[in-house]
Short mmCIF file of C-alpha atoms in Angstrom, two decimals:
data_model
loop_
_atom_site.label_atom_id
_atom_site.label_comp_id
_atom_site.label_asym_id
_atom_site.label_seq_id
_atom_site.Cartn_x
_atom_site.Cartn_y
_atom_site.Cartn_z
CA UNK A 249 -39.22 -102.42 78.45
CA UNK A 250 -38.27 -98.77 77.94
CA UNK A 251 -35.30 -99.64 75.61
CA UNK A 252 -36.04 -96.48 73.37
CA UNK A 253 -36.00 -93.99 76.39
CA UNK A 254 -34.34 -90.72 75.29
CA UNK A 255 -35.05 -91.37 71.68
CA UNK A 256 -37.18 -89.15 69.54
CA UNK A 257 -39.44 -90.68 66.79
CA UNK A 258 -40.91 -88.72 63.92
CA UNK A 259 -43.79 -90.59 62.54
CA UNK A 260 -45.55 -89.49 59.44
CA UNK A 261 -49.28 -90.26 58.74
CA UNK A 262 -49.78 -90.93 62.37
CA UNK A 263 -53.37 -89.73 62.96
CA UNK A 264 -54.76 -93.38 62.38
CA UNK A 265 -54.04 -96.79 61.15
CA UNK A 266 -50.50 -98.04 60.77
CA UNK A 267 -48.89 -94.80 61.68
CA UNK A 268 -51.03 -94.42 64.95
CA UNK A 269 -50.30 -98.02 65.89
CA UNK A 270 -46.37 -97.56 65.31
CA UNK A 271 -46.34 -94.29 67.20
CA UNK A 272 -48.05 -95.82 70.25
CA UNK A 273 -45.88 -98.95 70.20
CA UNK A 274 -42.74 -96.78 70.07
CA UNK A 275 -44.04 -94.48 72.84
CA UNK A 276 -44.67 -97.65 75.03
CA UNK A 277 -40.95 -98.40 74.81
CA UNK A 278 -40.13 -94.88 75.97
CA UNK A 279 -39.64 -92.75 72.72
CA UNK A 280 -40.86 -89.26 72.52
CA UNK A 281 -43.27 -88.97 69.60
CA UNK A 282 -43.62 -86.20 66.90
CA UNK A 283 -46.74 -87.34 65.10
CA UNK A 284 -47.59 -85.86 61.72
CA UNK A 285 -50.43 -85.83 59.30
CA UNK A 286 -52.36 -83.37 56.99
CA UNK A 287 -54.19 -80.48 58.46
CA UNK A 288 -57.50 -82.43 57.59
CA UNK A 289 -56.49 -84.96 60.38
CA UNK A 290 -55.49 -82.49 63.06
CA UNK A 291 -58.15 -83.39 65.52
CA UNK A 292 -57.33 -87.31 65.28
CA UNK A 293 -53.61 -86.39 65.28
CA UNK A 294 -54.01 -84.58 68.68
CA UNK A 295 -56.02 -87.67 70.02
CA UNK A 296 -52.97 -89.82 69.21
CA UNK A 297 -50.83 -87.47 71.09
CA UNK A 298 -53.10 -87.34 74.07
CA UNK A 299 -53.01 -91.29 73.99
CA UNK A 300 -49.25 -91.09 74.32
CA UNK A 301 -49.34 -88.57 77.07
CA UNK A 302 -52.01 -90.56 78.95
CA UNK A 303 -49.66 -93.26 78.93
CA UNK A 304 -46.87 -91.43 80.55
CA UNK A 305 -45.09 -90.51 77.39
CA UNK A 306 -44.28 -87.22 75.50
CA UNK A 307 -45.70 -86.31 72.23
CA UNK A 308 -46.11 -83.36 69.83
CA UNK A 309 -48.62 -82.97 66.94
CA UNK A 310 -47.31 -81.43 63.61
CA UNK A 311 -49.48 -80.80 60.64
CA UNK A 312 -47.93 -80.61 57.27
CA UNK A 313 -48.93 -81.16 53.74
CA UNK A 314 -46.23 -83.65 52.56
CA UNK A 315 -47.23 -83.20 48.93
CA UNK A 316 -45.92 -79.50 49.22
CA UNK A 317 -42.04 -79.33 49.06
CA UNK A 318 -42.06 -76.11 51.02
CA UNK A 319 -44.19 -77.43 53.63
CA UNK A 320 -42.24 -80.82 54.17
CA UNK A 321 -39.02 -78.68 54.07
CA UNK A 322 -39.80 -77.62 57.62
CA UNK A 323 -41.02 -80.88 59.26
CA UNK A 324 -37.80 -82.18 60.62
CA UNK A 325 -36.69 -78.55 61.91
CA UNK A 326 -40.10 -78.48 63.69
CA UNK A 327 -39.62 -81.85 65.16
CA UNK A 328 -36.14 -80.93 66.48
CA UNK A 329 -37.65 -77.72 67.99
CA UNK A 330 -40.14 -79.79 69.99
CA UNK A 331 -37.67 -82.45 71.51
CA UNK A 332 -34.20 -81.53 70.42
CA UNK A 333 -33.53 -84.14 67.79
CA UNK A 334 -34.99 -86.91 65.54
CA UNK A 335 -33.39 -90.35 66.16
CA UNK A 336 -36.07 -92.45 64.45
CA UNK A 337 -38.00 -91.62 61.25
CA UNK A 338 -40.99 -93.67 60.23
CA UNK A 339 -42.06 -92.73 56.76
CA UNK A 340 -45.68 -93.91 56.88
CA UNK A 341 -47.66 -91.35 55.26
CA UNK A 342 -48.85 -92.20 51.70
CA UNK A 343 -51.05 -90.90 48.94
CA UNK A 344 -53.45 -93.53 47.47
CA UNK A 345 -54.96 -92.32 44.19
CA UNK A 346 -58.32 -92.93 42.64
CA UNK A 347 -58.21 -96.51 41.25
CA UNK A 348 -57.19 -95.63 37.71
CA UNK A 349 -55.20 -97.59 35.28
CA UNK A 350 -51.84 -96.34 34.22
CA UNK A 351 -53.13 -95.58 30.61
CA UNK A 352 -55.53 -92.93 31.99
CA UNK A 353 -54.13 -91.62 35.22
CA UNK A 354 -53.58 -87.85 34.72
CA UNK A 355 -50.01 -86.28 35.23
CA UNK A 356 -51.00 -84.11 38.18
CA UNK A 357 -52.27 -87.21 40.02
CA UNK A 358 -49.08 -89.17 39.25
CA UNK A 359 -47.02 -86.27 40.49
CA UNK A 360 -48.92 -85.88 43.66
CA UNK A 361 -48.70 -89.67 44.26
CA UNK A 362 -44.98 -89.80 43.93
CA UNK A 363 -44.50 -86.53 45.74
CA UNK A 364 -45.92 -88.04 48.92
CA UNK A 365 -44.87 -91.71 48.47
CA UNK A 366 -41.26 -91.13 47.27
CA UNK A 367 -40.07 -87.55 47.33
CA UNK A 368 -41.46 -86.75 50.89
CA UNK A 369 -39.70 -89.89 52.52
CA UNK A 370 -36.40 -89.05 50.68
CA UNK A 371 -36.65 -85.28 51.55
CA UNK A 372 -37.27 -86.09 55.34
CA UNK A 373 -34.43 -88.64 55.32
CA UNK A 374 -32.05 -86.07 53.93
CA UNK A 375 -33.15 -83.49 56.65
CA UNK A 376 -32.66 -86.00 59.50
CA UNK A 377 -29.63 -87.92 58.21
CA UNK A 378 -26.79 -85.43 59.08
CA UNK A 379 -27.57 -85.35 62.80
CA UNK A 380 -28.08 -89.12 62.85
CA UNK A 381 -24.68 -89.62 61.08
CA UNK A 382 -23.02 -87.22 63.47
CA UNK A 383 -24.37 -89.15 66.50
CA UNK A 384 -23.65 -92.55 64.92
CA UNK A 385 -27.13 -93.76 65.68
CA UNK A 386 -30.36 -93.52 63.61
CA UNK A 387 -33.18 -95.52 62.44
CA UNK A 388 -35.11 -94.99 59.17
CA UNK A 389 -38.25 -97.16 58.43
CA UNK A 390 -40.20 -96.72 55.25
CA UNK A 391 -43.50 -98.38 54.94
CA UNK A 392 -44.10 -100.06 51.71
CA UNK A 393 -46.94 -102.23 50.36
CA UNK A 394 -47.72 -105.56 48.83
CA UNK A 395 -48.85 -103.98 45.61
CA UNK A 396 -45.21 -103.71 44.52
CA UNK A 397 -45.50 -107.39 43.65
CA UNK A 398 -46.29 -108.34 39.97
CA UNK A 399 -49.47 -110.57 40.19
CA UNK A 400 -48.85 -113.87 38.37
CA UNK A 401 -50.50 -114.24 34.99
CA UNK A 402 -52.94 -115.16 33.56
CA UNK A 403 -54.89 -112.03 34.73
CA UNK A 404 -58.32 -113.33 34.04
CA UNK A 405 -60.65 -112.38 36.91
CA UNK A 406 -58.19 -109.98 38.61
CA UNK A 407 -57.07 -107.70 35.78
CA UNK A 408 -58.79 -104.53 37.23
CA UNK A 409 -57.07 -104.86 40.58
CA UNK A 410 -53.74 -105.45 38.93
CA UNK A 411 -53.89 -102.19 36.67
CA UNK A 412 -55.76 -100.03 39.33
CA UNK A 413 -53.02 -100.25 41.82
CA UNK A 414 -50.06 -100.31 39.29
CA UNK A 415 -48.93 -96.63 39.55
CA UNK A 416 -49.40 -96.76 43.42
CA UNK A 417 -47.43 -99.94 43.47
CA UNK A 418 -44.67 -98.40 41.29
CA UNK A 419 -44.29 -95.43 43.91
CA UNK A 420 -43.79 -98.02 46.71
CA UNK A 421 -41.30 -100.15 44.67
CA UNK A 422 -39.26 -97.10 43.93
CA UNK A 423 -39.23 -96.37 47.82
CA UNK A 424 -38.09 -99.92 48.47
CA UNK A 425 -35.21 -99.42 45.90
CA UNK A 426 -34.12 -96.09 47.70
CA UNK A 427 -34.33 -97.98 50.98
CA UNK A 428 -31.85 -100.59 49.59
CA UNK A 429 -29.68 -97.94 48.27
CA UNK A 430 -29.58 -95.92 51.41
CA UNK A 431 -28.86 -98.91 53.47
CA UNK A 432 -25.79 -99.76 51.32
CA UNK A 433 -24.76 -96.03 51.61
CA UNK A 434 -25.06 -95.84 55.34
CA UNK A 435 -23.45 -99.35 56.00
CA UNK A 436 -21.42 -99.11 59.20
CA UNK A 437 -22.55 -95.62 60.12
CA UNK A 438 -24.98 -96.61 62.83
CA UNK A 439 -27.78 -95.60 60.77
CA UNK A 440 -30.22 -98.38 59.87
CA UNK A 441 -32.60 -98.28 56.92
CA UNK A 442 -35.39 -100.69 56.33
CA UNK A 443 -38.77 -101.08 54.50
CA UNK A 444 -41.68 -102.91 55.87
CA UNK A 445 -44.94 -103.89 54.18
CA UNK A 446 -48.13 -105.54 55.50
CA UNK A 447 -48.50 -109.29 54.59
CA UNK A 448 -52.15 -108.86 54.31
CA UNK A 449 -54.91 -106.15 54.45
CA UNK A 450 -54.54 -104.36 57.68
CA UNK A 451 -57.58 -103.83 59.79
CA UNK A 452 -57.58 -100.07 60.05
CA UNK A 453 -60.12 -97.25 59.89
CA UNK A 454 -59.52 -96.74 56.16
CA UNK A 455 -59.91 -100.49 55.37
CA UNK A 456 -62.61 -101.18 57.76
CA UNK A 457 -65.20 -102.30 55.30
CA UNK A 458 -62.89 -104.45 53.11
CA UNK A 459 -61.25 -105.87 56.24
CA UNK A 460 -64.59 -106.78 57.90
CA UNK A 461 -65.80 -108.51 54.87
CA UNK A 462 -62.42 -110.40 54.39
CA UNK A 463 -62.47 -111.34 58.05
CA UNK A 464 -65.77 -113.16 57.33
CA UNK A 465 -64.89 -114.92 54.26
CA UNK A 466 -61.06 -115.11 54.12
CA UNK A 467 -59.72 -114.39 57.65
CA UNK A 468 -56.30 -115.41 56.39
CA UNK A 469 -56.08 -112.28 54.23
CA UNK A 470 -56.48 -109.91 57.09
CA UNK A 471 -53.83 -108.94 59.79
CA UNK A 472 -54.42 -106.84 62.84
CA UNK A 473 -52.53 -103.49 62.95
CA UNK A 474 -50.56 -104.69 65.85
CA UNK A 475 -48.67 -107.06 63.64
CA UNK A 476 -47.35 -104.16 61.76
CA UNK A 477 -46.63 -102.22 64.94
CA UNK A 478 -44.71 -105.13 66.29
CA UNK A 479 -42.60 -105.80 63.08
CA UNK A 480 -41.86 -102.09 62.97
CA UNK A 481 -40.75 -101.91 66.61
CA UNK A 482 -38.53 -104.92 66.19
CA UNK A 483 -36.78 -103.56 63.04
CA UNK A 484 -36.10 -100.35 64.96
CA UNK A 485 -35.08 -101.93 68.15
CA UNK A 486 -32.77 -104.60 66.92
CA UNK A 487 -30.84 -102.35 64.62
CA UNK A 488 -30.56 -104.62 61.58
CA UNK A 489 -30.34 -102.73 58.12
CA UNK A 490 -31.21 -103.33 54.49
CA UNK A 491 -34.30 -105.36 55.13
CA UNK A 492 -37.16 -105.05 52.77
CA UNK A 493 -39.70 -107.43 54.17
CA UNK A 494 -43.19 -108.06 55.10
CA UNK A 495 -44.52 -107.94 58.72
CA UNK A 496 -45.42 -111.76 59.07
CA UNK A 497 -42.36 -112.80 57.21
CA UNK A 498 -40.07 -110.89 59.60
CA UNK A 499 -41.98 -112.17 62.82
CA UNK A 500 -41.96 -115.78 61.61
CA UNK A 501 -38.26 -115.53 60.67
CA UNK A 502 -37.35 -114.38 64.18
CA UNK A 503 -40.04 -116.50 65.82
CA UNK A 504 -41.79 -113.62 67.70
CA UNK A 505 -45.27 -113.33 69.12
CA UNK A 506 -47.52 -110.32 68.17
CA UNK A 507 -47.84 -108.05 71.18
CA UNK A 508 -50.50 -105.19 71.77
CA UNK A 509 -49.71 -101.60 71.23
CA UNK A 510 -48.59 -101.42 74.98
CA UNK A 511 -45.77 -103.80 74.15
CA UNK A 512 -46.81 -106.13 76.98
CA UNK A 513 -49.90 -108.26 76.09
CA UNK A 514 -49.50 -111.16 73.82
CA UNK A 515 -52.16 -111.15 71.06
CA UNK A 516 -50.92 -114.17 69.01
CA UNK A 517 -48.18 -115.54 67.01
CA UNK A 518 -46.75 -115.68 63.42
CA UNK A 519 -46.03 -119.29 63.22
CA UNK A 520 -47.36 -119.40 59.56
CA UNK A 521 -44.80 -117.74 57.18
CA UNK A 522 -46.04 -115.08 54.72
CA UNK A 523 -43.49 -114.32 52.08
CA UNK A 524 -43.58 -111.45 49.52
#
């Protein structure tokens, strides 16, 4: 069970949702957690760290505005100050803009979106990578989104959803391309780089209303947050690299059940494939 004992995981956007779930799941396997979020989520972030400690693990809370280059320049060094190193980096934090079409989204909004969704992950990777390379062991997991996919034409009846998420999807598509490039660059170094996206709407606090409605009308469109935590843990623990994949696709491919955030209780299976 404690197969990540002695490892330190830095998880961004860890105050709730997918980031919280991944942090708790990695802690259940022995990893010490440095959980980050913006200052607006400081109380929720400390609650996550308390959950880790209550389970017998170690955790440190770190607030940082990842849209600010000077603020994020200190994140990895502060994580190292807490636990001595960073072995695992989970880039989960994301900026989700107002739902505006590309033709009207202002420059400042686009810059802020790409700063958090692309520049911040790459900056944190560049900060953590020298030590990972030196040790010959590291895990980098970038959390992507199903919005990178181009919906099929015709657009009738769904045009608004297509254009409203286009720039956000573009930032995540860029993150996936960087993931592939890094995996190739770091091949045979012991540092594994992957990207993971939800297969469906994830039932989290931020998507509570949508998920609840979908669970009533189209339950196949919703996945529990534990599915993402399970897939994230498996990618980190198994040490594969170069995967750009969705949660259910990965679990179906490896024929794995979905376990709870404690890593013990079986919640269900992924016997139905979900491809990207």
